[in-house]
Coordinates of C-alpha atoms in Angstrom, one line a residue:
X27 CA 25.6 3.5 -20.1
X28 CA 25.1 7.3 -19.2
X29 CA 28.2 9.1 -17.8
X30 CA 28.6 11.1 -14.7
X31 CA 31.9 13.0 -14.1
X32 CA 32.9 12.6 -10.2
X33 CA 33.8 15.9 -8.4
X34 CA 36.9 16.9 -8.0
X35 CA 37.3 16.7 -4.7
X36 CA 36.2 13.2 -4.8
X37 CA 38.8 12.0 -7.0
X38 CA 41.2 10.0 -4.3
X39 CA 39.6 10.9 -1.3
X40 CA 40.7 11.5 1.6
X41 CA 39.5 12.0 5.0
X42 CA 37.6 14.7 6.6
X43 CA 38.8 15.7 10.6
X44 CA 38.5 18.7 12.1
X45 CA 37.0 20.3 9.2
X46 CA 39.5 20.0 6.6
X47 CA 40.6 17.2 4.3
X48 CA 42.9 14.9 6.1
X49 CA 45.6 12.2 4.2
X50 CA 45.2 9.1 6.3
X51 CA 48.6 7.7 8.3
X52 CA 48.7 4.7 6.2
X53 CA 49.1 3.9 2.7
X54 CA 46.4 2.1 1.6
X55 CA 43.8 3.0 -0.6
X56 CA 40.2 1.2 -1.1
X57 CA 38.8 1.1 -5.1
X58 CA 35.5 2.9 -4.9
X59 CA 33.7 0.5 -7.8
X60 CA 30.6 1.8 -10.4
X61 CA 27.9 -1.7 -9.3
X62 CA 26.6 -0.8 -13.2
X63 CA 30.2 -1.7 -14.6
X64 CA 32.4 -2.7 -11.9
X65 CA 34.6 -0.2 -12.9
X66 CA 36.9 1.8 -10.6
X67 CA 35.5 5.7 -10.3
X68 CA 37.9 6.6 -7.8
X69 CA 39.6 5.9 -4.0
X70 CA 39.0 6.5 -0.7
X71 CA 41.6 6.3 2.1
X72 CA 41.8 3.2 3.5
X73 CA 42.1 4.6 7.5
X74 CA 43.8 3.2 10.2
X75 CA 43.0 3.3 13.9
X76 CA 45.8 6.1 13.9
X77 CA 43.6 8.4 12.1
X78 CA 40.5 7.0 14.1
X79 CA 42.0 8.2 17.5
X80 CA 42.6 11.4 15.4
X81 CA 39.1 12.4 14.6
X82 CA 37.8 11.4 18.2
X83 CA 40.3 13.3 19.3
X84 CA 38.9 16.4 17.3
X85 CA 35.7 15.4 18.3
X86 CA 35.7 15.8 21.5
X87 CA 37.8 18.9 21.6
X88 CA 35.0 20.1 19.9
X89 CA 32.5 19.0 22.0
X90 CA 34.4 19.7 25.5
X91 CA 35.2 23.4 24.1
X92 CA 31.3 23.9 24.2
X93 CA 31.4 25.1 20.9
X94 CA 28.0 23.5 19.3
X95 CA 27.1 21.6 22.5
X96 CA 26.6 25.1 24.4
X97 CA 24.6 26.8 21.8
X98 CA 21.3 26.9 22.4
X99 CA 18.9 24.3 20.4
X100 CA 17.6 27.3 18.5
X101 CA 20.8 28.3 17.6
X102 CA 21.4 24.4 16.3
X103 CA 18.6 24.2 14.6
X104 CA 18.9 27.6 12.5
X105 CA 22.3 25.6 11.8
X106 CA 20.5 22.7 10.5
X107 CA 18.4 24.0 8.9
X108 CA 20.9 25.7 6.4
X109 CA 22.3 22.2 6.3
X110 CA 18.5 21.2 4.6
X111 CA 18.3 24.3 2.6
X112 CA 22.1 23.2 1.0
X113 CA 21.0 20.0 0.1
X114 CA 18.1 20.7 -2.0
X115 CA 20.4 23.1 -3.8
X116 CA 22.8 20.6 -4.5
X117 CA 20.2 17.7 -4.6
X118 CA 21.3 17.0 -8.6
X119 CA 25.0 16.6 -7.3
X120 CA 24.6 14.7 -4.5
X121 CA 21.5 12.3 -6.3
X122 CA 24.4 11.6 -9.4
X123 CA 27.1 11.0 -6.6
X124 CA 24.6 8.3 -4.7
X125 CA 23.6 6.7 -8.0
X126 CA 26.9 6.1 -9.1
X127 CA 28.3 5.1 -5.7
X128 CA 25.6 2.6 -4.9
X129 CA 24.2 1.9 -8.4
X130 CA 21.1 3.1 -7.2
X131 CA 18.2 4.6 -9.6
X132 CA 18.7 8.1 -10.7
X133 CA 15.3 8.7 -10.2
X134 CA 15.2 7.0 -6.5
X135 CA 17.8 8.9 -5.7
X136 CA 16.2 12.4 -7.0
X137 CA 12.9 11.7 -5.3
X138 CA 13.8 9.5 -2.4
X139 CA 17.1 10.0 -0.6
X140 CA 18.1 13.4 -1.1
X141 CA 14.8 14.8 -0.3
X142 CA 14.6 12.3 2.9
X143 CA 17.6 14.0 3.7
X144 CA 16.7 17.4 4.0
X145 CA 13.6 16.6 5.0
X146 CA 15.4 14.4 8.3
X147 CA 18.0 17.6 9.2
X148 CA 14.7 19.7 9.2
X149 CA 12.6 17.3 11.5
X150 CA 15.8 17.9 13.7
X151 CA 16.0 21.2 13.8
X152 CA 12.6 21.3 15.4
X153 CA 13.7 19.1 17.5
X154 CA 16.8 20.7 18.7
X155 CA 14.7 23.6 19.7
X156 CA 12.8 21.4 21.9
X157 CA 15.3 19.5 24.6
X158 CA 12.8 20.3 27.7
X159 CA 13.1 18.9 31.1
X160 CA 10.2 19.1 33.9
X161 CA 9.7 19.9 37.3
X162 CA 9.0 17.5 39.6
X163 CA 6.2 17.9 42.6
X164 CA 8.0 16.0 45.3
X165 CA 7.4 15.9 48.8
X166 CA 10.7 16.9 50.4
X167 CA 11.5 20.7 51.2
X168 CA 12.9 21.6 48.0
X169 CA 12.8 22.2 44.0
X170 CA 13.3 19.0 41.6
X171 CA 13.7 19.3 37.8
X172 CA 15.2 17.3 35.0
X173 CA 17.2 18.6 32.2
X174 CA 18.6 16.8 28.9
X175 CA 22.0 17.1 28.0
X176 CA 24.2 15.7 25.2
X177 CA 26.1 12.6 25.5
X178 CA 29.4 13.5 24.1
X179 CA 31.0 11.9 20.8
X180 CA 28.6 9.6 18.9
X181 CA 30.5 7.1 16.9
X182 CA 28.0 6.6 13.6
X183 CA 28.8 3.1 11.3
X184 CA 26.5 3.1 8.5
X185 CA 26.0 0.6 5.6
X186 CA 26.4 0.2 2.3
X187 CA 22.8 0.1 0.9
X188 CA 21.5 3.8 2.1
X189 CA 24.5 5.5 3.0
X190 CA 23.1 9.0 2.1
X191 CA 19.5 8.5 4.3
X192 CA 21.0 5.9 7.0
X193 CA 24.2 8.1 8.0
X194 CA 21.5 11.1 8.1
X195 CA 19.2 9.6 10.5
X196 CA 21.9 9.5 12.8
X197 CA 23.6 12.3 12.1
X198 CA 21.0 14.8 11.8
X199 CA 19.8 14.1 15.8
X200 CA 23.1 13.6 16.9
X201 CA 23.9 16.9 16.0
X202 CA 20.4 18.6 16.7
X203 CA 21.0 17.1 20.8
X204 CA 24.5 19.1 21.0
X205 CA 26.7 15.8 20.4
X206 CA 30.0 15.5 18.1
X207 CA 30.5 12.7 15.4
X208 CA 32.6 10.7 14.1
X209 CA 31.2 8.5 10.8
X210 CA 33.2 5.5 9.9
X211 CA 30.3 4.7 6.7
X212 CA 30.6 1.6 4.4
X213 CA 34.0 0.8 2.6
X214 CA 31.8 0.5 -0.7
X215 CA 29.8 3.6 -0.3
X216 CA 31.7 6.2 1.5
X217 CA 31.0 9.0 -1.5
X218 CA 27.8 10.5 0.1
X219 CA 29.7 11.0 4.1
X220 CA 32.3 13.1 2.2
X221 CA 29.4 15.2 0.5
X222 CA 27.8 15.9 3.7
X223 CA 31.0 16.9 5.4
X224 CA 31.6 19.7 3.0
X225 CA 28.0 21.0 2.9
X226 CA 27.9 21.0 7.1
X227 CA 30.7 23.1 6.9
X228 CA 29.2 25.4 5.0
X229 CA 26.0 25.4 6.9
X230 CA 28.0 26.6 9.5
X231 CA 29.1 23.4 12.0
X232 CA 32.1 23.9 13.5
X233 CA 35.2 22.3 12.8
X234 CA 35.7 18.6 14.7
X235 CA 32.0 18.7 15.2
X236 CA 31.6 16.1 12.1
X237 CA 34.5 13.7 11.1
X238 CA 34.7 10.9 8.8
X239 CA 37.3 8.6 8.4
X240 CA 36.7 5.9 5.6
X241 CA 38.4 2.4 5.9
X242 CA 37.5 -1.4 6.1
X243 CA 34.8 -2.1 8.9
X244 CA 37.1 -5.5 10.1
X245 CA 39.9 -2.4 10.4
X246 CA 38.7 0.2 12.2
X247 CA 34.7 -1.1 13.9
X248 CA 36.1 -2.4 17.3
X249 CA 38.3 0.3 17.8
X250 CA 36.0 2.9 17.0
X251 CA 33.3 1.1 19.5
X252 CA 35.3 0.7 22.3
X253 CA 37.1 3.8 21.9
X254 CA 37.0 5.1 25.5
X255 CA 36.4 8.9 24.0
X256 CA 33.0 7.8 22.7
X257 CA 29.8 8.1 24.5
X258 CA 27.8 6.2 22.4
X259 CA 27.6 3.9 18.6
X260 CA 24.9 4.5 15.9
X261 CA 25.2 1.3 13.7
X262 CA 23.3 -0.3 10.6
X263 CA 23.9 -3.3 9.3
X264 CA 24.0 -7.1 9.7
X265 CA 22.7 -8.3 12.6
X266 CA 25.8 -11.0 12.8
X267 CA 27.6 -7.9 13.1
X268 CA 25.1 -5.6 14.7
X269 CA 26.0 -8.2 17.5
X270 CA 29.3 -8.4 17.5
X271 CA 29.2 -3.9 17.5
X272 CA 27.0 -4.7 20.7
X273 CA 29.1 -7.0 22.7
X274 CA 32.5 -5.0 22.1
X275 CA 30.3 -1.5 23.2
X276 CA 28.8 -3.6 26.3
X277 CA 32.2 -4.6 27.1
X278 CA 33.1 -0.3 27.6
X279 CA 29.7 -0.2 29.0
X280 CA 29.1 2.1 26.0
X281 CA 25.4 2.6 24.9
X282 CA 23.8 1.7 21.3
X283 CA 21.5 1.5 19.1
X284 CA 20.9 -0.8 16.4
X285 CA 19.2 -0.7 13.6
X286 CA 19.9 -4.7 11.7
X287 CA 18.6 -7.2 9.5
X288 CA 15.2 -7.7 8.1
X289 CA 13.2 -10.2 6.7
X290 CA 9.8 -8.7 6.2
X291 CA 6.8 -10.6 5.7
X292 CA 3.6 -9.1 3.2
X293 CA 0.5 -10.7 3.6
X294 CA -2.5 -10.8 1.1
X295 CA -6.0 -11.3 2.3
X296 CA -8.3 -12.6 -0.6
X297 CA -10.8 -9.2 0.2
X298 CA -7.4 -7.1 -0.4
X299 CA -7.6 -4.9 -3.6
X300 CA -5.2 -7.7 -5.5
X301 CA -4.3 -5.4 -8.6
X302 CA -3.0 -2.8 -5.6
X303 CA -1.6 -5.6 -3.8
X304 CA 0.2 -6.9 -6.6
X305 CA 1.6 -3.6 -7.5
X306 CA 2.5 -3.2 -3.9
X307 CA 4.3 -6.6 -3.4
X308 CA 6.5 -5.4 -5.9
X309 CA 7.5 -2.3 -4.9
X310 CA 8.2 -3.4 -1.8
X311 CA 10.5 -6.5 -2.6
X312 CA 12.2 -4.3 -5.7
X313 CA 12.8 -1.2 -4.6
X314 CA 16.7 -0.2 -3.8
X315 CA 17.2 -3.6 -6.0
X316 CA 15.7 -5.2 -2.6
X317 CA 18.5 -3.8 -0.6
X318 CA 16.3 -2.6 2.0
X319 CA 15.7 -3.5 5.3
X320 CA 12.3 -2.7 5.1
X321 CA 11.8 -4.5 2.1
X322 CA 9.0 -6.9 1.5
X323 CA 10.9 -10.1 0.2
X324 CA 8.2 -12.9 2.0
X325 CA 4.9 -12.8 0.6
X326 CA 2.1 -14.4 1.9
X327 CA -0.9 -15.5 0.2
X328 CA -4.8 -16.3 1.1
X329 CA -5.1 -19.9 -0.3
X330 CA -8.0 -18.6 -2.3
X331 CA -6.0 -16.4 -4.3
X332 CA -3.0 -17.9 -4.6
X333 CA -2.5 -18.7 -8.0
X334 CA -3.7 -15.4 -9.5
X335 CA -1.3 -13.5 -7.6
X336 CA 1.8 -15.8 -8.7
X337 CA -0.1 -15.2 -12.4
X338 CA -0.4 -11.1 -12.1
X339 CA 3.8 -11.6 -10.6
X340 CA 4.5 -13.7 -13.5
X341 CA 3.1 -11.2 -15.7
X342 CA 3.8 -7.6 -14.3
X343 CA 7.7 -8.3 -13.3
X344 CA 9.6 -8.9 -16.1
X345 CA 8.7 -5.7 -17.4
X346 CA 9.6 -3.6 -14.5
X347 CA 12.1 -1.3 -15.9
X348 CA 15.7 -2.9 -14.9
X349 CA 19.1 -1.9 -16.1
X350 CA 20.9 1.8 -16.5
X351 CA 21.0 3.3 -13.0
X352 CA 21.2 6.8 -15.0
X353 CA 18.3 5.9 -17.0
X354 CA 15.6 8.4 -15.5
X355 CA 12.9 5.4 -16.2
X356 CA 15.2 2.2 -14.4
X357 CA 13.4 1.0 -11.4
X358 CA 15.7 -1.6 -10.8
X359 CA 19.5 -1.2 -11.0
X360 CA 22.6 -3.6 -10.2
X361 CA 23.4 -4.3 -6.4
X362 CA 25.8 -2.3 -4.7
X363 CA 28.7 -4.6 -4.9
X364 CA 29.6 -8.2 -6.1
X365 CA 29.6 -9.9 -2.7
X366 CA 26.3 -8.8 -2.6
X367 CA 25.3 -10.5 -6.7
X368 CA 27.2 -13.7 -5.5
X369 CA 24.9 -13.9 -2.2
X370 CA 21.6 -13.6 -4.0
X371 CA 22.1 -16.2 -6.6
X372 CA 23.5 -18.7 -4.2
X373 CA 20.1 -17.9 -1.9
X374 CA 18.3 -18.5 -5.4
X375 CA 20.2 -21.7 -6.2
X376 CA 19.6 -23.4 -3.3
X377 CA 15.8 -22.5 -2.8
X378 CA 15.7 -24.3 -6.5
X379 CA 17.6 -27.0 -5.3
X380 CA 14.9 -27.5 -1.9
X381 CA 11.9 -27.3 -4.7
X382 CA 11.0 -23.6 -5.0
X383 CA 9.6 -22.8 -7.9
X384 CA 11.2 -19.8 -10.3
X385 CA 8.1 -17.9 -11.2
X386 CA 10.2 -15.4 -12.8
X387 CA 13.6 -14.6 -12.8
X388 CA 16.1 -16.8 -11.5
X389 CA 19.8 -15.6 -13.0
X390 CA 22.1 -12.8 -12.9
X391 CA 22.1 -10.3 -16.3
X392 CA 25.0 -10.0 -18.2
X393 CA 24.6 -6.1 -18.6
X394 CA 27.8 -4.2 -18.9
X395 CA 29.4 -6.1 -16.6
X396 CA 28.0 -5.1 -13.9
X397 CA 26.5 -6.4 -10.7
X398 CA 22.9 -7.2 -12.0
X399 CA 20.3 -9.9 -11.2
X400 CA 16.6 -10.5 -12.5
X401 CA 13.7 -9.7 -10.4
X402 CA 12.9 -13.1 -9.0
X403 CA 9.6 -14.5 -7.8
X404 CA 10.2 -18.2 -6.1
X405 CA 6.6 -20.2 -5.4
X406 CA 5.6 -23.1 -3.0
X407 CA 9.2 -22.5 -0.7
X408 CA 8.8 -24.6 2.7
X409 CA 8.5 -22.1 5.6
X410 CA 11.6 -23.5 6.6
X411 CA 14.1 -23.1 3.7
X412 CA 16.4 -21.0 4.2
X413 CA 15.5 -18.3 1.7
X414 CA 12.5 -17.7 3.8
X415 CA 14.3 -17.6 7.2
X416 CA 17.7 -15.5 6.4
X417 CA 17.9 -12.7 4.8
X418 CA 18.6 -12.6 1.1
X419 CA 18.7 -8.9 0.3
X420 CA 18.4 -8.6 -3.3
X421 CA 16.0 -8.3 -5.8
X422 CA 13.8 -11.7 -4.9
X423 CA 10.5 -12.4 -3.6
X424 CA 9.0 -15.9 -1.5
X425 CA 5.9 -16.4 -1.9
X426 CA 3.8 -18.8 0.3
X427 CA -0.1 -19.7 0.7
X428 CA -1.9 -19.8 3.8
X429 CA -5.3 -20.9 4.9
X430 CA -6.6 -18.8 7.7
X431 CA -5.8 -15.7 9.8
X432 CA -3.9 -17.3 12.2
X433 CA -1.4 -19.0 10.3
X434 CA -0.6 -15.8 8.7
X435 CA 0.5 -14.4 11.8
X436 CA 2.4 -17.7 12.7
X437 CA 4.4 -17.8 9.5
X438 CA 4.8 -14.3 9.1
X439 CA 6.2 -14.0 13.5
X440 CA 8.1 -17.3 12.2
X441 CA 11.5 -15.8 11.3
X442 CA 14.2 -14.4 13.8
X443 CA 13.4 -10.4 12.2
X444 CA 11.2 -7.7 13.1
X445 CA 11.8 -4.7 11.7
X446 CA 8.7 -4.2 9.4
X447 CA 5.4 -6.3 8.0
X448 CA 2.3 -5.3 5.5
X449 CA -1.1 -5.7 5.5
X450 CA -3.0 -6.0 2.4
X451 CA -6.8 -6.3 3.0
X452 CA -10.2 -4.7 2.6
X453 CA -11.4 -5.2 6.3
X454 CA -10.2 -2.5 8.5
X455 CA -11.2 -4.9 11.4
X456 CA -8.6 -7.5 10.1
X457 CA -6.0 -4.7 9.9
X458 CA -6.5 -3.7 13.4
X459 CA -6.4 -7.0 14.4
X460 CA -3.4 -8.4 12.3
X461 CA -1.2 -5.3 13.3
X462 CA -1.9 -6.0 16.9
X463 CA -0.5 -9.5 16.5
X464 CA 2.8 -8.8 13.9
X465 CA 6.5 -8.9 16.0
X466 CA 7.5 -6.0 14.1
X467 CA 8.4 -2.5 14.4
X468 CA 6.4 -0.6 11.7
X469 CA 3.9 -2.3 9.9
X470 CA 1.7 -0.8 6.5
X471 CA -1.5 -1.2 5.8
X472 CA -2.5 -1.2 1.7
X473 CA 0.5 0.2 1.4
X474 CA 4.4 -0.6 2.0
X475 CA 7.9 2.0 2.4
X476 CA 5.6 5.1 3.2
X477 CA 8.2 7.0 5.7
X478 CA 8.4 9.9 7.6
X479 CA 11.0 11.8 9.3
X480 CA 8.2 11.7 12.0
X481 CA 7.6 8.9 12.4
X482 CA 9.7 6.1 14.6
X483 CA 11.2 2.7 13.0
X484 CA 13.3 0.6 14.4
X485 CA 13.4 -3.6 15.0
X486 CA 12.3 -6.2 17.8
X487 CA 13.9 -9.7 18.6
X488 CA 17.2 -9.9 15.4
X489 CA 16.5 -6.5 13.8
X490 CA 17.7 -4.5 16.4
X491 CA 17.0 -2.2 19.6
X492 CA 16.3 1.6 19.6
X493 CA 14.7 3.8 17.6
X494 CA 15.4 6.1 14.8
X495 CA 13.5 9.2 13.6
X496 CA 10.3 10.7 15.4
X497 CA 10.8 12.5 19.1
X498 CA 11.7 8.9 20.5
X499 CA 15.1 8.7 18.9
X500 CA 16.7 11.9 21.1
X501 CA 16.1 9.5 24.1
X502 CA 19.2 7.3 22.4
X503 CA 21.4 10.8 22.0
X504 CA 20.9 12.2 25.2
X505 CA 20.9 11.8 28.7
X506 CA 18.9 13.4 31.6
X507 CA 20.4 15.0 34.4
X508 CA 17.7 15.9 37.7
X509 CA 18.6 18.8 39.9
X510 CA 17.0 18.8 43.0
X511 CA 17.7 22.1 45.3
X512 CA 17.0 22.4 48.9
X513 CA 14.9 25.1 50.1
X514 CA 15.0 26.2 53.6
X515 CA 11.9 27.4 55.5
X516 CA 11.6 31.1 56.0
X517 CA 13.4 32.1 59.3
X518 CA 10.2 32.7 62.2
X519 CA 11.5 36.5 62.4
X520 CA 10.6 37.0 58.6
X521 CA 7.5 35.8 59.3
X522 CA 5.0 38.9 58.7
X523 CA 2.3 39.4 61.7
X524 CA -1.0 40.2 61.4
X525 CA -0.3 44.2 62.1
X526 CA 2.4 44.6 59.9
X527 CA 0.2 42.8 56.9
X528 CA -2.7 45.1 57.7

């Protein structure tokens, strides 16, 4: 197994509050585990609602002393972007530091998250330089315009499975609309919050601006959410408790957005270009070790061409490159924790046990000790086992046949998710049609996990509400403020007559 030397400054952690490192109130201390060996690299402060209050506190000092919320967006976004141009010089840093937190894929995390990361804090800064009201045309005797301002302190609660790109996508507008933060990211995965705090700073955001206090989610999440200093709650994760974050906000009438489970469905035509297809279907259901949201973990199948696709699965898998997250050629690496290995097989076991058939795969890899499972393909699953319907979030893929258009739709809609769906066909009619008729929030067409900083995603009915990335998302970190002045008539004496104008 390749070794990586943590930073310094990441060796017992602490946290970071009004821009300096801060030792937490309590004692406690959380392990901070390598998935590839489940070894202890180093750990983080386990926080208490002490230091929480702390770093709101900071927070919105900062924000109430005007000191980034009253600069102008230009001035934000030269800010940010500094912030882009210090990641790509420490891209090798922080990609090692992700790899080893997560047990991602060197190699994902060189050309995937650090990249998406600049690439987000730069969509921002042109955003930042673009919080326009209107006027109004209204018929009353005056002039009516709208202005955006920012919220206030945005409380950001990130997961364990993207922390570097989903803390970004919150941060990264937050900032660029004028707001404060304070991340609480995952107990597992805090490494990358702590990396970004020191490179803001040295972009040149003020100090309280951005906070992060690590800690245990069932310590510090309802106190942080219905914290009466915070304007509004960023979160990622589980829609169990994406709810739960939802009803203790509602209950402080404190806005949010949610971004939660997914359960994605892929669907092959029999015109689709099936080599592409296959090679698509796997990516989506193996990339991040299928700890993505987006993923593509249901596949559905024309009848027609059922059996070769299960054949070209059964033969292109197993030799996906799996194992070393160091290894520049891994593709897949362990999951991110052993909760998270114990969850998959049971969802495995017990879609054997209701009939599924293992394809390929089916059993956890004894690799180091770490936190590894096979690529799994399960065949002929009932729509309504449970490995269809819940989420299983690991490296395993459904797959189920289907006759005719319409019952693609039907068992694709069939789940309680919506956060994404593919397309794989040759017609560009079907496409159009298909897409139309998908509950989801971003859907791909001969493709799958083609993203943009641009470009909105977000879920419908269990995956969530709100939107994050493209112009939408400053709607969720702002708020707009109409000003509507009176104007009087001009007085009859200053009314010019027809000699003085000539």
């Amino acid at each position: 197994m390749t070794e990586y030397r943590l930073p310094d400054h990441l060796r017992e952690a602490q946290h970071y509050i009004n821009g300096t490192t801060t030792a937490s109130t309590g004692s406690g201390t959380i392990p901070v585990l390598d998935p590839a060996t489940a070894q202890q690299i180093t750990t983080t402060a386990a926080g208490t609602t002490a230091d929480l209050d702390t770093a709101v506190e900071a927070a919105h000092d900062a924000f109430r002393s005007g000191v980034w919320s009253r600069l102008s967006g230009r001035e934000r976004s030269r800010v940010l972007i500094r912030v882009a141009q210090l990641f790509r010089e420490h891209a090798e840093e922080i990609a090692q530091v992700e790899s080893l937190d997560v047990g991602k894929p060197i190699s994902l995390a060189r050309a995937v998250d650090v990249n998406t990361a600049a690439d987000t804090y730069e969509y921002a800064a042109s955003l930042a330089q673009n919080l326009d009201g209107a006027v109004r045309r209204v018929p009353l005797p005056a002039h009516a315009y709208t202005q955006r301002e920012p919220l206030g302190v945005v409380a950001a609660i990130t997961p364990f499975n993207f922390p570097l790109i989903l803390s970004t996508s919150k941060i990264a507008i937050a900032l660029a609309a004028g707001n404060t933060v304070v991340h609480k990211p995952a107990e597992d995965t805090p490494l990358s919050a702590l990396l970004t705090a020191r490179l803001l700073s040295e972009a040149g955001v003020p100090d309280g601006v951005y906070n992060v206090v690590t800690g245990y989610g069932s310590d510090l999440g309802d106190h942080l959410t219905a914290h009466p200093r915070v304007a509004k709650v960023a979160f990622t994760g589980s829609t169990q408790t994406g709810a739960h974050v939802a009803a203790v906000a509602g209950q402080a009438l404190r806005p949010v957005t949610a971004e939660l489970g997914g359960n994605a469905a892929n669907i092959i035509f029999a015109d689709a270009d099936l080599p592409k297809a296959v090679e698509t279907t796997i990516s989506a259901f193996v990339f991040n070790t299928g700890q993505f949201c987006m993923g593509g973990p249901r596949l559905l199948v024309e009848r027609p061409v059922y059996e070769h696709v299960l054949e070209a699965l059964a033969g292109a898998v197993p030799h996906v490159p799996f194992g070393d997250p160091r290894d520049p050629g891994t593709v897949i690496g362990p999951l991110a924790n052993r909760r998270q290995l114990e969850k998959v097989a049971a969802a495995v076991e017990q879609a054997r046990a209701a009939g599924a058939r293992v394809v390929t795969g089916g059993e956890p890899a004894e690799i180091n000790g770490g936190f590894f499972y096979r690529p799994t393909v399960l065949a002929d699953v009932a729509n309504s086992a449970e490995a269809v319907q819940q989420e299983i979030f690991g490296p395993v893929l459904t797959v189920q046949p289907f006759d005719t258009e319409q019952e693609a739709v039907e068992l694709a809609n069939s789940t309680d998710y919506g956060l994404a769906a593919g397309i794989q066909t040759g017609s560009i009619s079907r496409a159009h049609r298909v897409a139309d008729a998908l509950e989801a929030g971003i859907i791909w067409v001969n493709a799958w996990g083609m993203l943009d900083p641009a470009m909105p995603f977000g879920g419908v009915k269990s995956s969530g509400w709100g939107r994050e990335n493209g112009p939408e998302q400053m709607e969720a970190y702002t708020r707009t403020k109409s000003v509507i002045i009176a104007i009087d008539p001009a007085p009859e004496d200053q009314t010019p007559d027809a000699e003085d104008a000539s």
